[in-house]
Each structure stands twice: as C-alpha cells, then as structure tokens.
Coordinates of C-alpha atoms and ligand atoms in Angstrom, one line a residue:
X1 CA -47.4 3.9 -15.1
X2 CA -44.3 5.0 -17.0
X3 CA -45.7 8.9 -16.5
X4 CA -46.3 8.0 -12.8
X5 CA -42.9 7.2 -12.5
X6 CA -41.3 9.7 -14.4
X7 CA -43.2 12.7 -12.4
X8 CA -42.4 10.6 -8.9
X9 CA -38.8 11.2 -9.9
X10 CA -39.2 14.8 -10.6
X11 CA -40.9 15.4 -7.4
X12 CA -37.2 13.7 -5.1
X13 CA -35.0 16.4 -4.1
X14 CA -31.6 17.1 -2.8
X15 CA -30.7 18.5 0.4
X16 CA -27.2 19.2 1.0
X17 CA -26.1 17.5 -2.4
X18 CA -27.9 14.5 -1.9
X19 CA -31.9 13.4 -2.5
X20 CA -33.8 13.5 1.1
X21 CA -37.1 13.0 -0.3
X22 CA -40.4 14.4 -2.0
X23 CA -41.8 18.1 -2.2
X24 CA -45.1 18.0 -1.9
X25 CA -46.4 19.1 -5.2
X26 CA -44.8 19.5 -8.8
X27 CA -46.4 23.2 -10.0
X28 CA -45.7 24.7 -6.5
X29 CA -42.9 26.8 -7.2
X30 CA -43.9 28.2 -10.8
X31 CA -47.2 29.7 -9.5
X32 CA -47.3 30.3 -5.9
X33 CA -44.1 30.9 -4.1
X34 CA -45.9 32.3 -1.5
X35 CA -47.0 28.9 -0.8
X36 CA -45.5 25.9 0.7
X37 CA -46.0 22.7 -1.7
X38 CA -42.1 23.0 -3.0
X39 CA -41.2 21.7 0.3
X40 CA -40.9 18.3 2.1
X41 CA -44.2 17.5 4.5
X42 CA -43.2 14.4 6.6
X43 CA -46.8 12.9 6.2
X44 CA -46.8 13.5 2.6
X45 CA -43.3 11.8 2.4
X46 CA -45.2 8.7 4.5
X47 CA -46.5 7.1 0.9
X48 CA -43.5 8.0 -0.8
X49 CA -40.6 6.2 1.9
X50 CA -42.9 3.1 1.9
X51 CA -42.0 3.4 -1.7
X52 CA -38.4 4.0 -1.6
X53 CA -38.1 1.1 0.8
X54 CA -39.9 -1.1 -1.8
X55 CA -37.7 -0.6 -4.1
X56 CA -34.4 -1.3 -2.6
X57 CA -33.3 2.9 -2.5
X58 CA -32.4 2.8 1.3
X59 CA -30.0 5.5 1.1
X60 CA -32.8 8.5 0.5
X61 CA -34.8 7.4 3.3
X62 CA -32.0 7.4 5.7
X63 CA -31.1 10.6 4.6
X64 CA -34.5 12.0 5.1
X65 CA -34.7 10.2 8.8
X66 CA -31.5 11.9 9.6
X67 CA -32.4 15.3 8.4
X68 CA -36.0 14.9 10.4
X69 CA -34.1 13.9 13.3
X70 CA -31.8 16.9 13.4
X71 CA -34.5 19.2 12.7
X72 CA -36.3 17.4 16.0
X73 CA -37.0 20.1 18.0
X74 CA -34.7 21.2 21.4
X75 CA -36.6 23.8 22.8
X76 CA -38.0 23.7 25.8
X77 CA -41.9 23.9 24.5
X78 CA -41.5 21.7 21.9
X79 CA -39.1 19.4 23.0
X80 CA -39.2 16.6 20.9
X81 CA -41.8 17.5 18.1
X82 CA -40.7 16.8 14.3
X83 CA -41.7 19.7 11.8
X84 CA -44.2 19.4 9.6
X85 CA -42.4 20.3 6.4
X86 CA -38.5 21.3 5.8
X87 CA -37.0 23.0 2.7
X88 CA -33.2 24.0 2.2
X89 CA -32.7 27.7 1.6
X90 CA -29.5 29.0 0.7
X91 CA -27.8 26.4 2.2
X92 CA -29.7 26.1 4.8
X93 CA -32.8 24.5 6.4
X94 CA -35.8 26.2 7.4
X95 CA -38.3 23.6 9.8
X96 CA -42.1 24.7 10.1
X97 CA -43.4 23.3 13.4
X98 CA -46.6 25.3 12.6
X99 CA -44.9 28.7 13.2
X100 CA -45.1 29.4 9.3
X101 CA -48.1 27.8 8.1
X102 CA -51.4 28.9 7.6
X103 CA -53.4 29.9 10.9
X104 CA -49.9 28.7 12.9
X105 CA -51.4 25.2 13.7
X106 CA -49.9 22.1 15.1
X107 CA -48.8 19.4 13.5
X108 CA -48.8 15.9 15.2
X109 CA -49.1 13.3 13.2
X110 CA -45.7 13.9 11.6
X111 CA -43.8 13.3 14.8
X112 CA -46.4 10.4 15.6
X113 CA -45.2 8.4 11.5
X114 CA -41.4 9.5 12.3
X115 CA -40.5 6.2 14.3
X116 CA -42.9 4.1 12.1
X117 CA -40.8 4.8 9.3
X118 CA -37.6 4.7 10.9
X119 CA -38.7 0.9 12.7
X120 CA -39.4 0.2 8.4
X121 CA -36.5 1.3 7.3
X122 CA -34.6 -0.9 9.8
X123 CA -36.6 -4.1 8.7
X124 CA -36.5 -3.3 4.5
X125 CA -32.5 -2.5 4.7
X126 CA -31.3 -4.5 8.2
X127 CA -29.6 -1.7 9.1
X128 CA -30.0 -2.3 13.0
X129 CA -27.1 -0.7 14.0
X130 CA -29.1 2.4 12.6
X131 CA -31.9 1.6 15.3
X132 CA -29.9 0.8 17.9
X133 CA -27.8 4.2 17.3
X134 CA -27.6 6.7 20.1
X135 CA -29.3 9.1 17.9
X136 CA -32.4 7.1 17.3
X137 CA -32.8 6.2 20.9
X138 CA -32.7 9.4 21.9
X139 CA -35.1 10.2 19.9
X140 CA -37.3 8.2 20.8
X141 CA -37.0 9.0 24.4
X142 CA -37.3 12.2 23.6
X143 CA -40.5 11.8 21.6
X144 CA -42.0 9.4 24.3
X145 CA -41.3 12.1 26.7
X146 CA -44.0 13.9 25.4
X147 CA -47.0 11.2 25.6
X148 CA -45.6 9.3 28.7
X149 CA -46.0 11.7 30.9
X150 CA -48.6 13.0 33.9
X151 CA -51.5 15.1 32.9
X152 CA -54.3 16.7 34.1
X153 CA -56.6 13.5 32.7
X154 CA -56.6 10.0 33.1
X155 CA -57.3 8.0 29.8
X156 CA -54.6 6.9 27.5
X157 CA -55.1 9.4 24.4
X158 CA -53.2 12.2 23.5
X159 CA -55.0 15.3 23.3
X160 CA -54.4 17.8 20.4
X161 CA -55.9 21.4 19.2
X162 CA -57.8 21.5 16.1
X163 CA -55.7 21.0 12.9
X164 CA -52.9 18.9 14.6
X165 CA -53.2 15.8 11.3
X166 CA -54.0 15.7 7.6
X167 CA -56.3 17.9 8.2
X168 CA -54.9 21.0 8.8
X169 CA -57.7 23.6 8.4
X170 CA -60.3 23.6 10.8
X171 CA -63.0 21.3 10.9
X172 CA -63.5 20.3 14.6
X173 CA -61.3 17.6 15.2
X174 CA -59.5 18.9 18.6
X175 CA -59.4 16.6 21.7
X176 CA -58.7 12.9 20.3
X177 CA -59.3 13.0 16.5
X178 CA -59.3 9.0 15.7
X179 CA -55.9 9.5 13.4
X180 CA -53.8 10.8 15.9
X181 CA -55.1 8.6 18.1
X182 CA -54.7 5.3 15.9
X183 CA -50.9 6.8 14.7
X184 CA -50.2 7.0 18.5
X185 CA -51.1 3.4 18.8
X186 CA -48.6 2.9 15.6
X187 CA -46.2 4.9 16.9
X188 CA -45.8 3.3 20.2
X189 CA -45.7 -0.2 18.5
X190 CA -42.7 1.3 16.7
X191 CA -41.2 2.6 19.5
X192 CA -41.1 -0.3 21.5
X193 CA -39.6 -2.4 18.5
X194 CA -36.7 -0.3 18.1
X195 CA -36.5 -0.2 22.0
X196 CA -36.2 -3.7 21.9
X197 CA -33.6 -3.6 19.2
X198 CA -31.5 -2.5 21.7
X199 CA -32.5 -4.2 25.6
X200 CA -32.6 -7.6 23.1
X201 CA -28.8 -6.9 22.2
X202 CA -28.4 -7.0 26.3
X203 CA -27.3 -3.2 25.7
X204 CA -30.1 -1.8 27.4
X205 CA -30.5 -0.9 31.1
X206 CA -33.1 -0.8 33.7
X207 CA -34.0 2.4 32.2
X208 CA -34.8 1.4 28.9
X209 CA -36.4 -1.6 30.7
X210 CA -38.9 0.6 32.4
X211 CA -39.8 2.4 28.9
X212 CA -40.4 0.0 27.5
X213 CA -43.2 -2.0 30.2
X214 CA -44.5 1.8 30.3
X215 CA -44.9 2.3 26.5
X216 CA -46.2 -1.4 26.0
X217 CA -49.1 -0.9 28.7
X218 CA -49.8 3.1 27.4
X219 CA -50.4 0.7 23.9
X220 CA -52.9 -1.7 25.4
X221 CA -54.5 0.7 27.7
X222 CA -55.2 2.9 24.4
X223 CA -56.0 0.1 22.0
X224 CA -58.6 -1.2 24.9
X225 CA -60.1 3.0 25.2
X226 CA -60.5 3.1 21.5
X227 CA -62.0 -0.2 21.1
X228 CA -64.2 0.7 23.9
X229 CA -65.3 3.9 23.2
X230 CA -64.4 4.5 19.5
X231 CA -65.7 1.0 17.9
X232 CA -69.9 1.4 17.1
X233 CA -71.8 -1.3 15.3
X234 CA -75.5 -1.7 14.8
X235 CA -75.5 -4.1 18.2
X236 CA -73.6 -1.6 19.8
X237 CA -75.4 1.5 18.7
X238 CA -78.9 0.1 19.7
X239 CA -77.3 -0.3 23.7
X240 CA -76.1 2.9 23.9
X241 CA -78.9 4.6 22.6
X242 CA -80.5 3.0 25.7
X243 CA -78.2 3.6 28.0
X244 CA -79.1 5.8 31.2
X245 CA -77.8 9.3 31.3
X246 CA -76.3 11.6 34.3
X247 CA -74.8 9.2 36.1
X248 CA -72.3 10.4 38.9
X249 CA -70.0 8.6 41.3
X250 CA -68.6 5.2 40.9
X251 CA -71.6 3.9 38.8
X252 CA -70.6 5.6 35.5
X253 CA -69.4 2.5 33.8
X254 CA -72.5 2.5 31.3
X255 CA -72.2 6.5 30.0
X256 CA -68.8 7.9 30.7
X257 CA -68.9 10.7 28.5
X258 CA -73.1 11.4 29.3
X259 CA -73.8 11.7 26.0
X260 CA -77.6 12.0 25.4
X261 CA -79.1 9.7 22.8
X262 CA -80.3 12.7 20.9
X263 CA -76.8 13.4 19.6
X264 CA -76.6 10.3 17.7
X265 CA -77.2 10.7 14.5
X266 CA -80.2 9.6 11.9
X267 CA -77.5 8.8 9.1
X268 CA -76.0 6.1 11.2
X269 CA -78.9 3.2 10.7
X270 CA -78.3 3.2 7.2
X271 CA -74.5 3.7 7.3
X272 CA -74.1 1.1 10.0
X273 CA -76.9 -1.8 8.0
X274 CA -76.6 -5.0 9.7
X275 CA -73.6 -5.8 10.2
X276 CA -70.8 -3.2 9.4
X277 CA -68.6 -1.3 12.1
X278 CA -66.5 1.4 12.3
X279 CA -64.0 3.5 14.7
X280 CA -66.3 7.3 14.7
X281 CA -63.7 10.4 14.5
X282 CA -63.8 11.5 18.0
X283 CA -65.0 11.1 21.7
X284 CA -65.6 14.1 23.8
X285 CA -67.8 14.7 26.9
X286 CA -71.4 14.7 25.5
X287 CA -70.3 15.2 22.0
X288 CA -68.7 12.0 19.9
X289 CA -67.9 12.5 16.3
X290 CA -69.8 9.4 14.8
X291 CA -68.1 11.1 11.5
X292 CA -66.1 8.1 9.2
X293 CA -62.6 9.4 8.8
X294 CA -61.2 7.1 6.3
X295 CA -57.6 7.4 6.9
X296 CA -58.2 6.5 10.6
X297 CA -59.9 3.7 9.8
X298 CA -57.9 2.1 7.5
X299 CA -54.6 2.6 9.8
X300 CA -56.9 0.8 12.7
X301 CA -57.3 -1.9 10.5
X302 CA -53.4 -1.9 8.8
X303 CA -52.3 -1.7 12.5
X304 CA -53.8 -4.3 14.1
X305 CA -55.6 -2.2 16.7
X306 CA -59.0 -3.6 14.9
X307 CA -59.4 -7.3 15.7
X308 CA -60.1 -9.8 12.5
X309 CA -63.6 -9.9 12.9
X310 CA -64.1 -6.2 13.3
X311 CA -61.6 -5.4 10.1
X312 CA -64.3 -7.5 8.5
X313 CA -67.3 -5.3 9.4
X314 CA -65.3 -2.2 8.4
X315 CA -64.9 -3.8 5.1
X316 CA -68.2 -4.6 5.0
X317 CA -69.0 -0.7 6.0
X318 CA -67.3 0.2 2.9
X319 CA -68.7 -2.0 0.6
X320 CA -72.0 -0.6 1.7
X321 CA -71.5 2.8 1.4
X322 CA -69.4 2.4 -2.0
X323 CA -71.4 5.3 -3.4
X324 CA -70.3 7.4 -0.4
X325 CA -66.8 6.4 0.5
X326 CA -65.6 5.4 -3.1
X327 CA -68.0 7.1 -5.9
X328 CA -65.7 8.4 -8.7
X329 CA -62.5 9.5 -7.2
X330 CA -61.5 6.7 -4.2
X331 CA -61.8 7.8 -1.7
X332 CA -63.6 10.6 0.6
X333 CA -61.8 11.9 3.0
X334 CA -64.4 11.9 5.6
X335 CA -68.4 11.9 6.2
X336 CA -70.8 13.5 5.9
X337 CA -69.7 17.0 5.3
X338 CA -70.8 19.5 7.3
X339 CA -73.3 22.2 6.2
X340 CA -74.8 25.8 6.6
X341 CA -74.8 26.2 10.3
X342 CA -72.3 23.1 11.6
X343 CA -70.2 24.5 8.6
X344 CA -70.3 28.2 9.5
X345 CA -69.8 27.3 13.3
X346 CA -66.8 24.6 13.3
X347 CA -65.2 25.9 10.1
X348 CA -65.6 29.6 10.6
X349 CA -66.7 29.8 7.5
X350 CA -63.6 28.3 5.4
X351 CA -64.6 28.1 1.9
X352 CA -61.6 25.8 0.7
X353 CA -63.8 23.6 2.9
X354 CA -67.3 24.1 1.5
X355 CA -69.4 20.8 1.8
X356 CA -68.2 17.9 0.1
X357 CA -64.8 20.0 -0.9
X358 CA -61.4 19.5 0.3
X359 CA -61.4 18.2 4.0
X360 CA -64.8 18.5 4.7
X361 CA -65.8 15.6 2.3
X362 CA -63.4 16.3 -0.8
X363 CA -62.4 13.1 -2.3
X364 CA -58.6 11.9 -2.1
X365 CA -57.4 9.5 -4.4
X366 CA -54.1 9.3 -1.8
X367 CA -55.8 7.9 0.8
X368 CA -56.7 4.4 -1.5
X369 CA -53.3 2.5 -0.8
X370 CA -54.0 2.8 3.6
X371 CA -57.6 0.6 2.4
X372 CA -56.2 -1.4 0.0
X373 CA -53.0 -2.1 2.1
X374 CA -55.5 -3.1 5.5
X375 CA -57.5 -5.1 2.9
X376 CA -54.0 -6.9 1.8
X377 CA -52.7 -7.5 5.3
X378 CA -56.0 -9.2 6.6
X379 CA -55.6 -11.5 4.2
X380 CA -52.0 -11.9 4.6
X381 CA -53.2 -12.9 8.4
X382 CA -56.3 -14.5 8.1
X383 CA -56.2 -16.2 5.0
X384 CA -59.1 -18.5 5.4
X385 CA -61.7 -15.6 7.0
X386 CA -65.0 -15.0 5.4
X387 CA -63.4 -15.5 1.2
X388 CA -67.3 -14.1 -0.1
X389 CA -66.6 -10.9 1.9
X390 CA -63.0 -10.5 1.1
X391 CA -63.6 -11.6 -2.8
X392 CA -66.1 -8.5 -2.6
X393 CA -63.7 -6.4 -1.4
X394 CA -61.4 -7.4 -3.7
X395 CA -63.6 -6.6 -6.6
X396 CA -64.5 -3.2 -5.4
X397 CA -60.6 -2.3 -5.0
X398 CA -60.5 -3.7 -8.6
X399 CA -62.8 -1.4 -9.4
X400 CA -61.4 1.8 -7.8
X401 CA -57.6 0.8 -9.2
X402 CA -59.3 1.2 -12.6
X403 CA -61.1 3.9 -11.8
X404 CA -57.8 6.0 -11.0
X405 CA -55.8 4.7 -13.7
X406 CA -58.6 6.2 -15.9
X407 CA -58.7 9.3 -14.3
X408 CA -55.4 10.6 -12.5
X409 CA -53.1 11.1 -16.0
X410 CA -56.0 12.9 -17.3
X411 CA -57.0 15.2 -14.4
X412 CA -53.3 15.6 -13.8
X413 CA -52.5 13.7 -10.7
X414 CA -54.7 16.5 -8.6
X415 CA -54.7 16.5 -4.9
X416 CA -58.4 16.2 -4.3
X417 CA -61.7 15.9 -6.1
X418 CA -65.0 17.7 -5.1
X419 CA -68.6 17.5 -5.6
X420 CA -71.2 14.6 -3.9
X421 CA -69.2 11.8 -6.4
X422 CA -66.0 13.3 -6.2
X423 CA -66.0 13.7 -10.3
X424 CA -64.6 17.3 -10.5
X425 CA -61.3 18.3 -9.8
X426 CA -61.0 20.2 -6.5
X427 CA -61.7 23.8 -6.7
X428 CA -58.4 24.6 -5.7
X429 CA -56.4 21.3 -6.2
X430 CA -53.2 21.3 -6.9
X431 CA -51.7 19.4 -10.0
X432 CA -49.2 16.7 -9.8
X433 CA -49.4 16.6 -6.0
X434 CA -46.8 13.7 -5.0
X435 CA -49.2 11.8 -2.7
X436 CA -51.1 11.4 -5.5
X437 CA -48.9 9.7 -7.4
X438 CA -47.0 7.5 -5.5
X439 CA -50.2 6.6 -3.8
X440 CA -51.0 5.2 -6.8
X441 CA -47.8 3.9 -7.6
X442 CA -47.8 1.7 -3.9
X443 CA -51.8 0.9 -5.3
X444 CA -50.3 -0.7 -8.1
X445 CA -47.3 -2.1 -7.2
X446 CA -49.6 -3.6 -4.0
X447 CA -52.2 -4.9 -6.0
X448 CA -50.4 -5.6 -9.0
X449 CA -46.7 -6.6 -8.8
X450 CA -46.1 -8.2 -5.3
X451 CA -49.4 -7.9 -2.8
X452 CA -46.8 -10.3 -0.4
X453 CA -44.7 -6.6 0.2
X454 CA -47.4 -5.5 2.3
X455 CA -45.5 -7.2 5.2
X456 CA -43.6 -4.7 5.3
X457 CA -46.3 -2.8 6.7
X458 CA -46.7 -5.3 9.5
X459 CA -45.4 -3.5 12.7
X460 CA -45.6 -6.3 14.6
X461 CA -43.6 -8.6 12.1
X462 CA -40.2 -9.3 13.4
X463 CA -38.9 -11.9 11.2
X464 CA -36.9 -11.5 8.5
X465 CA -38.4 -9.6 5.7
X466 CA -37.7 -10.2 2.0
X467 CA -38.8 -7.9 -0.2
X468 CA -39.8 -8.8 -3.9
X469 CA -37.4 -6.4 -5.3
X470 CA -34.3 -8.7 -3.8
X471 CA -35.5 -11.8 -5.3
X472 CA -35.9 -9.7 -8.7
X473 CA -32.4 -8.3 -8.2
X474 CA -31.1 -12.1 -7.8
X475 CA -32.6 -13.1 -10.7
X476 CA -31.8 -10.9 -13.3
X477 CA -28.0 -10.3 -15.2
X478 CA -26.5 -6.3 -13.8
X479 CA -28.3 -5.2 -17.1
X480 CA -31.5 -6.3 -16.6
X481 CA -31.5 -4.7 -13.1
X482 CA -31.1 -1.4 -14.3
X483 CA -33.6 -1.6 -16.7
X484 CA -35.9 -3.2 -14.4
X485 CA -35.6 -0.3 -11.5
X486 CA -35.9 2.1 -14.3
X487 CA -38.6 1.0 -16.2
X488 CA -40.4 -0.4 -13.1
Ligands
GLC1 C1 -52.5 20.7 2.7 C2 -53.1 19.4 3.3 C3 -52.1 18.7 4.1 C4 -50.8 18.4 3.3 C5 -50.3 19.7 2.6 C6 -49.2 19.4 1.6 O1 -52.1 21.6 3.7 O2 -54.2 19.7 4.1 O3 -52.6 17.5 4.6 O4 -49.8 17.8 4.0 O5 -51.4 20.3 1.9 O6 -49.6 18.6 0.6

C-alpha cells in the first residue's frame, strides 16, 4: 500500500505552479515522448479525483475542474466538448480533442464524467457557491447544448463514431456503445443537481426552469430505452428469439430494430444461466452487440439506471462467468474477443487488439473499483436483499482484492493483462499506469478502510455527506493528522 501511494504521488502534477491532477502513466516520458501518457486524460483522472475527494485534498480537484473548463471548447464544431487529455508546454496548454491522437478520434466520455465530478466535488467540499458559479452553469448549458437538441432520429441516445470512450481504437462500438450511453445517463443526473443548486437558491429563471424539466425527461426517456432495449436475461432472450420479424407500420412494437433471431448468439445460453442479466454493448438496426462491456455495466448498476433486482442478476452474471470476467487479473475489459474474420473486419486488423489483448478482451485491473463500488452501493441501498447472493459476491471481490495485491507490485502496476486468464502482462502495457494504481488504492480504501464513502458515489444523494476522513481528522491531535494523510 505504502508503494501504491508513493507512485500515486509521483504521478500528480503541477500546472501553472500548482498540482491539477494525474498523467496518465509514470515511464511515459523516459521512453516514448512521441507518445502521450505524460499528460492528463480526463477519464483516467476519473479514479484518481474520486480519490482526492476521499481524502479531503479539495484544492487539486478544483484546479483540475477549472483548467478542464477553460480548455472547454468555443468553437463552433465543437462547442462545448472537453479534451481528452491536456499537458502544459512551455507555459502553456496544449488540449487534444482528438486532433492529436492516434487515428484523430473522438473522445466523449470525457465531457460526459466532467459534471459528474464537478456535482462530487461540490458534495465532498460544500463548496456550492462553486456549482452555482456562472462559470459552471455555463458549462453546463453549454455541454447540454450538445445532447438536448433536434436530430435526425428520435430515441433518447447519443450517437457517437467508433472510438468515442475508453476504448479508443477501433473495435465496433459506433452508434450507442452502452458506456457512453450509461455516462450520459450520469451525466444528466449530474447536470440537473447542480441545475438545481441554483433554481433551489430561487436564483434561477424560467430558463433554467425549462432545462431542467427537459434534461430530467431526456434521463427517464433514456433510462426507459436502455432498460428496454439494452437489459437481456434468459426470460427475455427466449421472447425475442421468438419474436416476428419485418414488421412495418404502426405494429413494430415487438422488433424495432428487425433483428433476425440468427444474430443472437450461441455463447449467450451459457453466459445468461438461469437467472443472470446484463445491459449488451450496443443496439443497432438488425445488429445488437450482445458483447459484456464491463465498465458499462458496472456504472448501470453504480448509477442507479439498473433497478435492485436487476443489479442482482448482473451480480449474479459475474459470479457465473468468474473464469471469464475475473480469471487472474480482475477484470476483462469486454467479451468475447473477436477473432480471424470479425477481428480483421471491425478492427482492421489492429494487432494491439489481437484476441483477448488490450481492448478486445485484455484484462484491466482499473476497471475493479466501478464493480466493487456498484457491489458497495447496492448494499448501502438495499441492505436486507438477497444476503446469500451478496455474501457471494462479497467473497469473490475478496478474492480478486487479493489477487491484485499479489500481483500489481510485482508486474509493476501495468495497464492491462493479456492472454484467455489475463496472467501475462499486456504485450504492450505500460508500467506504473495511474489508473492502475489508484484503482487499487479506491479498491482498498472501499473495501477496506471505510466501504460507507461509497456515498459519495451516490448521484442521487443530496444530503449531507460526511466523509470518513473528517471524522478521522476530528479525532486525531494536528500531528497525528499528518501522519495519518501521509501514511494512509
Ligand atoms: C489508451 C487507452 C485509453 C486511455 C489512454 C491513457 O489510449 O485506450 O482508454 O485513456 O491510453 O491511459
């Protein structure tokens, strides 16, 4: 833990004099300058502002909010997108909104986290006069400007090219991938709490009024589309794969999308067993993605756009396909990989994404805290629901914590794992990547110090929130507190 911390440190850095967050790996800079893992990714920074905010170090995440909110972009394409990564540069900043990366993609989810964090950093610190600043208002209106707004199609999702999250090489998740859909959903929520920050101060007028009803109904028209369309279970697998095809006209209710039964896969009997669910990664006429994104499915759960019952088969899901999901290295990224012809098709031929490498099922021990944080909060919220089911899933997160405390200091904190059990270190994984480490830092301090600071992860929660690091800090002498945030 102590070399977890130390390295976390190592990774903060200053930006005009003063630290404004995380780069995204430690070796970048010695051995590839060329590439971009020196500087700050906003979703690599997620993990490590949840972090900060746990332990009491508001100032670095309102620096690195303010600097993401400058670099918002103004121009008239863009309006309203946050970059994807930032570094400073002889005193100044240079913001990649997918102009510099590899193959010039899109990045979405980072604007899609920016007001979840900022709606967390005004619950951890209080600071509502931050939220209810001009600044972050407009912001927000200028963010929501780019979902709320008419398009050629009707349902509620945002539609995004291919390589617009996490994953950032391709691997044929354009139209409405399931993360950027579920972040929407979180974003929204986020949105309309730090709206209401300021129409419940009596400061807002019929303008902010009307964004707010709009952005509320976007959120339950999209939670209801996703539930709908994205949530499969054994039941609901065995009426679809009934259900009558080429419909036209006002009787499509039963197969929207006229997707022939054939497309559904053979894997997803087993996957599914009795009684597990999930959300698959995508829906597109004829063609849905019945992949498991693991991310995705853990932020559906964390955000409350699963209901209890259904966070319960998804745990359930995982449990049963332990030797999938989990194997050595919690936890895979996505699955199954795609092979040979799928591969050479949606890839076009990328061999950093060979099957079961990197994206296309490469195992990411970053992506634990999302499943242990969902697993945290349903309990926090349904304390008395099925305890044989939850105990299991306790164990099995036991299990995992272990197995990365084993394994991470010795494989160097990489960034992925490869292989069918995720045992060797990926191919080209970088050491020391941040996420990895403060993932497992939040893993711990979740699971080991104070599971009750997962409400801070409740975007619904709008009572007052008391972190476990204040009640430490009342307790303890001015010595003890310094040694107690240092040797955390
Ligand atoms: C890779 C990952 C991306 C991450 C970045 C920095 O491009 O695919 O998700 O943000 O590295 O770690």
């Amino acid at each position: 833990m102590r070399q977890a911390e130390e390295l976390f440190e190592q990774t903060l850095v200053n930006v005009r004099g003063q630290l404004a967050g995380a780069v995204a790996a430690l070796e970048s800079s010695v051995h590839d300058s060329e590439l971009n893992y020196g500087e700050i990714f906003l979703r690599d920074n997620v993990p490590v502002m949840v972090y900060l905010l746990l332990r009491g170090r508001f100032e670095i995440v309102r620096h690195f909010l303010d600097l993401c909110l400058e670099l918002q972009s103004r121009s008239y394409r863009t309006r309203g997108v946050f970059p994807t990564s930032f570094v400073e540069e002889d005193d100044k900043i240079l913001a990649d909104y997918g102009q510099r990366s590899i193959g010039r993609i899109t990045s979405v989810d980072a604007s899609l986290w920016w007001p979840v964090l900022c709606w967390m950093y005004v619950r951890a610190s209080g600071d509502t006069s931050y939220g209810t600043s001009p600044k972050v208002q407009r912001a927000v209106q200028l963010l929501l400007d780019l979902v709320l707004q008419p398009s050629f199609y009707e349902p509620p999702v945002l539609f995004v090219p291919d390589c617009a999250f996490m994953i950032d090489r391709p691997m044929d998740v354009w139209g409405a991938p399931l993360e950027v859909e579920v972040l929407l959903f979180g974003c929204l929520k986020s949105c309309c709490q730090l709206m209401s920050l300021v129409e419940g101060g009596g400061h807002g007028g019929p303008l902010i009024q009307q964004r707010l009803e709009l952005t509320r109904t976007w959120m339950r028209d999209l939670r209801v589309y996703l539930l709908n369309h994205y949530w499969v279970t054994s039941k609901t697998m065995q009426v679809l794969r009934r259900r009558p095809t080429e419909q036209y006209g006002d009787y499509q209710s039963r197969n929207e999308f006229n997707v022939q039964p054939e497309v559904i896969p053979h894997w997803l009997q087993e996957w599914l067993d009795d009684r597990g669910g999930y959300l698959i990664g995508n829906m597109r006429t004829g063609r849905p993605d019945f992949r498991f994104y693991s991310l995705g499915n853990a932020l559906g759960s964390l955000f409350g756009l699963l209901t209890g019952p259904q966070q319960l088969a998804l745990f359930r899901l995982v449990i049963h396909n332990r030797q999938h999901l989990m194997a050595e290295m919690p936890m895979r990224i996505c699955h199954p990989p795609m092979d040979q012809d799928e591969w050479i098709t949606n890839t076009g031929m990328d061999p950093k994404n060979w099957p079961w490498s990197y994206h296309n099922g490469g195992h990411w021990p970053s992506l634990l805290w999302p499943m242990a944080a969902a697993v945290l909060m349903h309990q926090r919220l349904y304390p008395n629901d099925d305890l044989l089911l939850l105990g299991q899933t306790r164990t099995m997160l036991e299990e995992c914590y272990w197995q990365q405390l084993n394994q991470l200091p010795r494989q160097q904190w990489a960034e992925y794992f490869d292989g069918p059990t995720g045992t060797w270190v990926g191919q080209q994984a970088r050491i020391n990547q941040t996420w990895t480490i403060v993932g497992f830092l939040l893993l711990h301090h979740l699971m080991r110090k104070a599971p009750q600071d997962v409400k801070l992860l409740d975007l619904d929660d709008v009572g007052p929130l008391r972190l476990s690091f204040q009640d430490q800090h009342e307790k303890s002498s001015p010595d003890e507190r310094k040694s107690f945030l240092k040797n955390y």
